[in-house]
PDB file of C-alpha atoms in Angstrom:
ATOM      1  CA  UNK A   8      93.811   5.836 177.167  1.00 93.00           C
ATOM      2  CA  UNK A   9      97.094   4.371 177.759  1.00 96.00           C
ATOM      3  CA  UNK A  10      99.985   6.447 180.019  1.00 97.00           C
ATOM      4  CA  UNK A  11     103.292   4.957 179.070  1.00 96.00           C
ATOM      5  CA  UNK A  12     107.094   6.838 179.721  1.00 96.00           C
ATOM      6  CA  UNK A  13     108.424   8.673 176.516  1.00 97.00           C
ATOM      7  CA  UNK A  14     110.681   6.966 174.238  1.00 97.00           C
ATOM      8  CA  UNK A  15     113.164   9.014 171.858  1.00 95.00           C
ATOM      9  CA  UNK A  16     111.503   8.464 169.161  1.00 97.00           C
ATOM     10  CA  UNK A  17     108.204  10.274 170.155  1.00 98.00           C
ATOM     11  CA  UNK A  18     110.102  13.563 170.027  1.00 98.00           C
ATOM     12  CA  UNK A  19     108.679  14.822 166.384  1.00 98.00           C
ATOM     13  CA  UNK A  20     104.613  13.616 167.820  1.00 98.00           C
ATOM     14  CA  UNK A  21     105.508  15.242 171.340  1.00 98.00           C
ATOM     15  CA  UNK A  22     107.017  18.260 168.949  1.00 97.00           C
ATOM     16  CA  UNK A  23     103.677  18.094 167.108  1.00 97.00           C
ATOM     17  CA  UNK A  24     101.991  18.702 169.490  1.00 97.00           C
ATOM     18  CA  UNK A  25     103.833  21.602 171.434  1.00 95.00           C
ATOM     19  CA  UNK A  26     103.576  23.574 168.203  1.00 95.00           C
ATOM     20  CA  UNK A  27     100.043  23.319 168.093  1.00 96.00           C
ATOM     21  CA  UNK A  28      99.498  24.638 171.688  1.00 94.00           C
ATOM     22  CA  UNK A  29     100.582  28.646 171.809  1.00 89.00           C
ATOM     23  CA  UNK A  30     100.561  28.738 175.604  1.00 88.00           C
ATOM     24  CA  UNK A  31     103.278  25.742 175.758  1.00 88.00           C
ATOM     25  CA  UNK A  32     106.849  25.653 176.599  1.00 87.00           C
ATOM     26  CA  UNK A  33     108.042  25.144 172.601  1.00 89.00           C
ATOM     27  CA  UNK A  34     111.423  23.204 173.271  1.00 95.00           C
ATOM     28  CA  UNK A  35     110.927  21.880 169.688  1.00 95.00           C
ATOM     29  CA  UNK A  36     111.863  18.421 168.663  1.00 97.00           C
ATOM     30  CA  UNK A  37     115.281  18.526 169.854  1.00 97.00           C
ATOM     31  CA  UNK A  38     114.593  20.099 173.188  1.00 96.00           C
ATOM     32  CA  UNK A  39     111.745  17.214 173.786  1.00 97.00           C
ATOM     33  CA  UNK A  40     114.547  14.395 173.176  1.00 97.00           C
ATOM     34  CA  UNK A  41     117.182  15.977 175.069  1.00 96.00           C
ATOM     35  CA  UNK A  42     114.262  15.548 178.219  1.00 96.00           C
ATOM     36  CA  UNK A  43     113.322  12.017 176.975  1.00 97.00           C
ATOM     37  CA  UNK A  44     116.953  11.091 177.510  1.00 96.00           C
ATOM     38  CA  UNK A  45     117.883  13.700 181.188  1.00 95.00           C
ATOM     39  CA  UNK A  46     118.333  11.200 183.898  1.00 93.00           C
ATOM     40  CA  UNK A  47     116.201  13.268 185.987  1.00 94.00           C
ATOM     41  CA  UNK A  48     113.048  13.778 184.078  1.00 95.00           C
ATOM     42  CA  UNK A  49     110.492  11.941 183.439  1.00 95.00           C
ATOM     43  CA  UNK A  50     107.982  12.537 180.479  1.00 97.00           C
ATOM     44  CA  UNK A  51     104.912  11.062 179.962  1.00 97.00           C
ATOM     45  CA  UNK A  52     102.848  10.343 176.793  1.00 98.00           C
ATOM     46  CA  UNK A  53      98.752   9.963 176.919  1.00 98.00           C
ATOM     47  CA  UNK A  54      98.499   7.524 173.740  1.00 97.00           C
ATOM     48  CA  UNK A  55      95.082   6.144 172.291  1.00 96.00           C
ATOM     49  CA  UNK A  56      94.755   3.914 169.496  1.00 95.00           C
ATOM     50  CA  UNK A  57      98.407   4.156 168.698  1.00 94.00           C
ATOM     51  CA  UNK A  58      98.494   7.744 168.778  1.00 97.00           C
ATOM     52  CA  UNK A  59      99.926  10.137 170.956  1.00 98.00           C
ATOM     53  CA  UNK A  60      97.416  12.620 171.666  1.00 98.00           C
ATOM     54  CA  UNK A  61      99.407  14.417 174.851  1.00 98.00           C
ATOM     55  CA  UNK A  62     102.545  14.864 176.793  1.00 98.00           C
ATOM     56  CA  UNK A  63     103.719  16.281 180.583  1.00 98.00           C
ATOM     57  CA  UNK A  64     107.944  16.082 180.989  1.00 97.00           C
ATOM     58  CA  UNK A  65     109.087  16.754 184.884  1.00 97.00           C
ATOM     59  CA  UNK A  66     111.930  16.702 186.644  1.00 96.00           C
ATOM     60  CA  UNK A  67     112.481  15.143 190.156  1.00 94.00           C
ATOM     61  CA  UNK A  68     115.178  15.440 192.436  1.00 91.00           C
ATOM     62  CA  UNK A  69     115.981  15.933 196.026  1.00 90.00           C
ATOM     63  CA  UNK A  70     112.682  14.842 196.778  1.00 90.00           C
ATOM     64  CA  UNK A  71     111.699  18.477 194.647  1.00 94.00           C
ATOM     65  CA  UNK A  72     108.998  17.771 191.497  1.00 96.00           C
ATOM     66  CA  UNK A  73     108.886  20.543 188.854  1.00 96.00           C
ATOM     67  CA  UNK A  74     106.560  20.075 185.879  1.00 97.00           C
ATOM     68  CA  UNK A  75     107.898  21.776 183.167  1.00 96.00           C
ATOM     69  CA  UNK A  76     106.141  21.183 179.602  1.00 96.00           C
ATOM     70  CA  UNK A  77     102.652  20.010 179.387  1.00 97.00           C
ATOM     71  CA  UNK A  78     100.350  19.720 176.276  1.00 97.00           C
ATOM     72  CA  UNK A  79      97.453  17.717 174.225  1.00 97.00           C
ATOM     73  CA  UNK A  80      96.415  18.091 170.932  1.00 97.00           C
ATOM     74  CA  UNK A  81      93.789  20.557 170.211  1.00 95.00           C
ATOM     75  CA  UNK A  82      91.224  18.283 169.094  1.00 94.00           C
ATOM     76  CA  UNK A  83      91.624  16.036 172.103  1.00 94.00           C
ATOM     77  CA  UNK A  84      91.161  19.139 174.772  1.00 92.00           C
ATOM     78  CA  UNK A  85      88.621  18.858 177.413  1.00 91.00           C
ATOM     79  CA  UNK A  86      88.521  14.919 177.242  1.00 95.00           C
ATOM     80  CA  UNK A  87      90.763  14.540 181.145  1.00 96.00           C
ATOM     81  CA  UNK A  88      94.112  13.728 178.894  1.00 97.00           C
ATOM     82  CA  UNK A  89      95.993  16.683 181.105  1.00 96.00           C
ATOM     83  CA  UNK A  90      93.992  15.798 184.442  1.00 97.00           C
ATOM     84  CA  UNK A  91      95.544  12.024 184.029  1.00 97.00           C
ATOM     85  CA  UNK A  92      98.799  12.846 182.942  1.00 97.00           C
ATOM     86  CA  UNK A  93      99.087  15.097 186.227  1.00 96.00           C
ATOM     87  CA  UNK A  94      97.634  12.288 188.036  1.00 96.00           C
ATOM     88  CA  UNK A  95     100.290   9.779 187.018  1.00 94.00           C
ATOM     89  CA  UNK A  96     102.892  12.070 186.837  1.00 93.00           C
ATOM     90  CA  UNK A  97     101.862  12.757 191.029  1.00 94.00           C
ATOM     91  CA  UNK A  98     101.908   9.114 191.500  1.00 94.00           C
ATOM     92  CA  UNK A  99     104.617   8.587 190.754  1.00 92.00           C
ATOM     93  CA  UNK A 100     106.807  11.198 191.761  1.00 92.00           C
ATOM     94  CA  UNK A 101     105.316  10.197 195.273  1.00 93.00           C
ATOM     95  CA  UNK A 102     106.533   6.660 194.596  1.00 94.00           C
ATOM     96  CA  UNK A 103     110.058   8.057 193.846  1.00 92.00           C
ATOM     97  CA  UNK A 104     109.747   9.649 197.293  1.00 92.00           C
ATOM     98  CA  UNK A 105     108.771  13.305 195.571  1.00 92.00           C
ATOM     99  CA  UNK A 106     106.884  15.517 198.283  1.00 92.00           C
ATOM    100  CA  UNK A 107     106.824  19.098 196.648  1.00 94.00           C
ATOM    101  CA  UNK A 108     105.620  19.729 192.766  1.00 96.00           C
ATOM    102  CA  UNK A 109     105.861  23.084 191.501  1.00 97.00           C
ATOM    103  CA  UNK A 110     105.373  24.813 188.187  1.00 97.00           C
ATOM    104  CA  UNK A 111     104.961  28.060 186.550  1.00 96.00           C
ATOM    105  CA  UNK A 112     101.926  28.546 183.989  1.00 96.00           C
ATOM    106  CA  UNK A 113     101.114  32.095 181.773  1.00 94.00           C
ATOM    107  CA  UNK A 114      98.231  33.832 183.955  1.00 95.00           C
ATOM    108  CA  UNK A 115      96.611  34.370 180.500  1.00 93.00           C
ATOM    109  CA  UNK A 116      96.361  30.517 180.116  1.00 94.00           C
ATOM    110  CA  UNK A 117      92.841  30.096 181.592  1.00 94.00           C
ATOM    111  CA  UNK A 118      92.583  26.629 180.729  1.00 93.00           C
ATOM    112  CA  UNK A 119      95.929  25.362 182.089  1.00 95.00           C
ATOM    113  CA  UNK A 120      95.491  27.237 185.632  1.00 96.00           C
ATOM    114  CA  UNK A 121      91.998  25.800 186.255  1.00 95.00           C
ATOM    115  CA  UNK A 122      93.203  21.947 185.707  1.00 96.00           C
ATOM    116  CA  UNK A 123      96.497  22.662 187.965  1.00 96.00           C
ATOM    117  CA  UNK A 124      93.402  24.089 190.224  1.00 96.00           C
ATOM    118  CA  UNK A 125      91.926  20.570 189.842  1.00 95.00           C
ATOM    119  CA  UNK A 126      94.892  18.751 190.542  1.00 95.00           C
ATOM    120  CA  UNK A 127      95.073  20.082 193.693  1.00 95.00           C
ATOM    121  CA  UNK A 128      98.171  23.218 192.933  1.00 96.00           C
ATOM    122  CA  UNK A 129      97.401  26.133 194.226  1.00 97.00           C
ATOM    123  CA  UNK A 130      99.101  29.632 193.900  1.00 95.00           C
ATOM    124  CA  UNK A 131     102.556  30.719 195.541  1.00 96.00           C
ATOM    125  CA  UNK A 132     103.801  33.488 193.678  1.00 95.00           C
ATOM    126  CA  UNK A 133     104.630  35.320 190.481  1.00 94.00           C
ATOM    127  CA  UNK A 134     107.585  36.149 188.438  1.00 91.00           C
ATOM    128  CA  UNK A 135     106.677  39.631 187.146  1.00 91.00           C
ATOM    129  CA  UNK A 136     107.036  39.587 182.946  1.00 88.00           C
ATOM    130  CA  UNK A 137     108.391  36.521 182.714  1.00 86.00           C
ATOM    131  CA  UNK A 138     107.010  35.506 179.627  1.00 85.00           C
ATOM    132  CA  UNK A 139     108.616  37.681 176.764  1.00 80.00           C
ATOM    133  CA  UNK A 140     108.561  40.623 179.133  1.00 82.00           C
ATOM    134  CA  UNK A 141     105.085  41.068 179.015  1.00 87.00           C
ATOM    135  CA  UNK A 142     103.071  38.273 180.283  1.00 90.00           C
ATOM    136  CA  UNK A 143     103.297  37.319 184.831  1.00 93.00           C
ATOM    137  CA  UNK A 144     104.463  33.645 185.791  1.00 94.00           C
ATOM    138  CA  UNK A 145     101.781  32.224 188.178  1.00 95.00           C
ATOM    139  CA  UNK A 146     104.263  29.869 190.513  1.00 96.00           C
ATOM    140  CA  UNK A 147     101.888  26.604 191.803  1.00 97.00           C
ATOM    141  CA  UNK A 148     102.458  24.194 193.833  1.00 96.00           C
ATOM    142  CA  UNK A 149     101.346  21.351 196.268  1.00 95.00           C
ATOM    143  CA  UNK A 150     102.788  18.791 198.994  1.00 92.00           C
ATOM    144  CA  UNK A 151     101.926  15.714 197.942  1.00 87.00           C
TER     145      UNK A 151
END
């Protein structure tokens, strides 16, 4: 598995692959370029065999880390793709002098909670209905 930064024109894969996961952020192709090309995010692509199989886009500033749109493909779930994006993506925000990461996950996304869990996030709060008025924000974070 290769880790390499994002390049514009992984936007339709990245896209892809979004669509494909309900619980994800959905910015859509045009969203996901727009973050290729922020100067304060970083986004990530997991890549094997020359294909893209999984994503995480953050933003870092102020020494502040917020990881805001992660997602593999179905078929490549439960093989460590998220657990090493999260990895690299804490590696290097630490090398960028990063020493908070936040982010906010469904609490009906099982999946997502228990690899933030790995990762070392833990829970700080909620945002009541946040997601289409029905479904709680769980906030997590860590000090890295």
């Amino acid at each position: 598995m290769k880790l390499r930064p994002a390049v514009a024109l992984d936007a339709p894969r990245l896209a892809q692959i979004e669509e494909a996961q309900p619980m994800s952020a959905h910015w859509g192709e045009k969203g996901l370029a727009g973050e290729i090309i922020h100067p304060f995010a970083q986004v990530w692509c997991a890549e094997e065999n020359g294909e893209v199989l999984g994503f995480l886009a953050l933003r870092l500033a102020a020494g502040f880390c917020e990881i805001l749109n992660l997602a593999v493909c179905p078929q490549a779930c439960r093989r460590g793709i998220g657990f090493l994006l999260l990895s690299r993506a804490f590696a290097e925000v630490r090398a960028r002098g990063g020493q908070t990461v936040t982010l906010e996950v469904n609490v009906r996304n099982i999946p997502a909670i228990s690899l933030y869990q790995k990762a070392g996030l833990k829970e700080t709060g909620r945002r009541e209905k946040f997601y289409n008025d029905t479904d709680d924000a769980l906030i997590m974070g860590a000090e890295l």
